[in-house]
Structure formats: structure tokens, C-alpha cells
Amino acid sequence: ENLGLPVDLPLAFLPRKNRFQKWRITHLSIRTGFCASLTTFSSWNTQMVRMMSDPNGLPLGTEWVSGLWAYSVGWMAAIQSFCLGRDLAIACS
């Protein structure tokens, strides 16, 4: 049942007896979604900032509408990654 850690304390900032310490599926889904979104969407976000702020190097100058649209797509993809991680954690448990 423990996570393979020397101390079974998934959230170090909460007391050991806190009820949230036992929500293993939620912890796994948060970690999976966070790591996926952090690594996958970092270059995506860099490109969106360039589109919205850097007029050099783009044929049409700054592209605010395209950048905001792409951010909304990236935000929705991050939410779906979180849901996928949560569902996989439930399926694996």
C-alpha cells in the first residue's frame, strides 16, 4: 500500500494523521497530470508567448487572437491530461 517511499507521507506539508494523506489515487493523478503538463506544454507555451509578444520572425507580426486560441486549446489539453492520469490511476489500483 505504500508508495515505495521510506516514509509513507505523500504530502509533507500536512500532518501525518490528516485524512487527505490517504487519498492515494488523487495524489497519483495530480502528480501524473502535473508532470505531463509541465513537460509537454512548456515549449507550446513558449511559442504562444512569442506569437503574442514578438512581432519579429512572424509573417503577420503579433498574433493575439491565434495566441489566445492556442492557450485555450493548451489549457483544455492539460485538463484532459489530468483526467486521463486520474482514470489510469483508478484503473491500475
Short mmCIF file of C-alpha atoms in Angstrom, two decimals:
data_model
loop_
_atom_site.label_atom_id
_atom_site.label_comp_id
_atom_site.label_asym_id
_atom_site.label_seq_id
_atom_site.Cartn_x
_atom_site.Cartn_y
_atom_site.Cartn_z
CA GLU A 1 0.00 0.00 0.00
CA ASN A 2 2.80 2.45 0.47
CA LEU A 3 4.19 4.36 -2.47
CA GLY A 4 7.66 2.83 -2.27
CA LEU A 5 8.91 5.71 -0.15
CA PRO A 6 10.88 5.20 3.08
CA VAL A 7 8.19 7.22 4.88
CA ASP A 8 4.61 6.86 3.74
CA LEU A 9 3.84 10.59 3.78
CA PRO A 10 2.72 11.74 0.31
CA LEU A 11 2.10 15.36 1.35
CA ALA A 12 4.86 16.51 3.66
CA PHE A 13 3.19 19.84 4.46
CA LEU A 14 0.18 18.12 6.08
CA PRO A 15 0.15 16.30 9.41
CA ARG A 16 0.58 12.51 9.27
CA LYS A 17 -2.97 11.93 10.56
CA ASN A 18 -4.66 14.21 8.02
CA ARG A 19 -7.34 12.36 6.04
CA PHE A 20 -6.02 13.71 2.73
CA GLN A 21 -2.81 11.66 3.23
CA LYS A 22 -4.78 8.51 2.38
CA TRP A 23 -6.19 9.72 -0.98
CA ARG A 24 -3.62 7.76 -3.00
CA ILE A 25 -5.47 7.84 -6.32
CA THR A 26 -5.85 11.62 -6.12
CA HIS A 27 -2.14 12.05 -5.33
CA LEU A 28 -1.15 9.87 -8.27
CA SER A 29 -3.47 11.69 -10.68
CA ILE A 30 -2.21 15.11 -9.58
CA ARG A 31 1.42 14.03 -10.00
CA THR A 32 0.77 12.44 -13.38
CA GLY A 33 -1.18 15.41 -14.70
CA PHE A 34 1.32 17.94 -13.37
CA CYS A 35 4.36 16.18 -14.82
CA ALA A 36 2.65 15.64 -18.16
CA SER A 37 1.53 19.23 -18.47
CA LEU A 38 4.86 20.62 -17.27
CA THR A 39 6.98 18.70 -19.77
CA THR A 40 4.61 18.57 -22.73
CA PHE A 41 3.27 22.10 -22.77
CA SER A 42 6.36 24.14 -21.87
CA SER A 43 7.50 24.55 -25.48
CA TRP A 44 3.89 25.11 -26.52
CA ASN A 45 3.57 27.99 -24.05
CA THR A 46 6.87 29.48 -25.17
CA GLN A 47 5.62 29.58 -28.75
CA MET A 48 2.34 31.20 -27.66
CA VAL A 49 4.19 33.96 -25.81
CA ARG A 50 6.30 34.56 -28.90
CA MET A 51 3.19 34.74 -31.07
CA MET A 52 1.53 37.31 -28.81
CA SER A 53 4.53 39.50 -27.98
CA ASP A 54 7.28 39.22 -30.61
CA PRO A 55 6.46 40.88 -33.95
CA ASN A 56 9.84 39.84 -35.42
CA GLY A 57 10.10 36.48 -37.11
CA LEU A 58 6.37 36.09 -37.74
CA PRO A 59 4.92 36.88 -41.17
CA LEU A 60 1.89 38.75 -39.75
CA GLY A 61 3.57 40.40 -36.76
CA THR A 62 1.99 39.68 -33.38
CA GLU A 63 -0.95 37.28 -33.48
CA TRP A 64 -3.03 37.88 -30.34
CA VAL A 65 -6.15 36.01 -31.41
CA SER A 66 -4.20 32.94 -32.53
CA GLY A 67 -2.15 33.01 -29.34
CA LEU A 68 -5.20 33.21 -27.07
CA TRP A 69 -6.94 30.47 -29.03
CA ALA A 70 -3.86 28.26 -28.73
CA TYR A 71 -3.69 28.94 -24.97
CA SER A 72 -7.29 27.83 -24.58
CA VAL A 73 -6.53 24.63 -26.52
CA GLY A 74 -3.46 24.04 -24.34
CA TRP A 75 -5.48 24.63 -21.18
CA MET A 76 -8.12 22.12 -22.29
CA ALA A 77 -5.40 19.59 -23.17
CA ALA A 78 -3.88 19.99 -19.70
CA ILE A 79 -7.27 19.32 -18.09
CA GLN A 80 -7.70 16.23 -20.25
CA SER A 81 -4.21 15.05 -19.25
CA PHE A 82 -5.19 15.39 -15.61
CA CYS A 83 -8.41 13.40 -16.20
CA LEU A 84 -6.51 10.72 -18.10
CA GLY A 85 -3.97 10.42 -15.28
CA ARG A 86 -6.75 10.15 -12.72
CA ASP A 87 -8.60 7.48 -14.74
CA LEU A 88 -5.40 5.49 -15.30
CA ALA A 89 -4.66 5.62 -11.57
CA ILE A 90 -8.14 4.30 -10.82
CA ALA A 91 -7.79 1.57 -13.45
CA CYS A 92 -4.38 0.48 -12.11
CA SER A 93 -5.48 0.32 -8.47
#
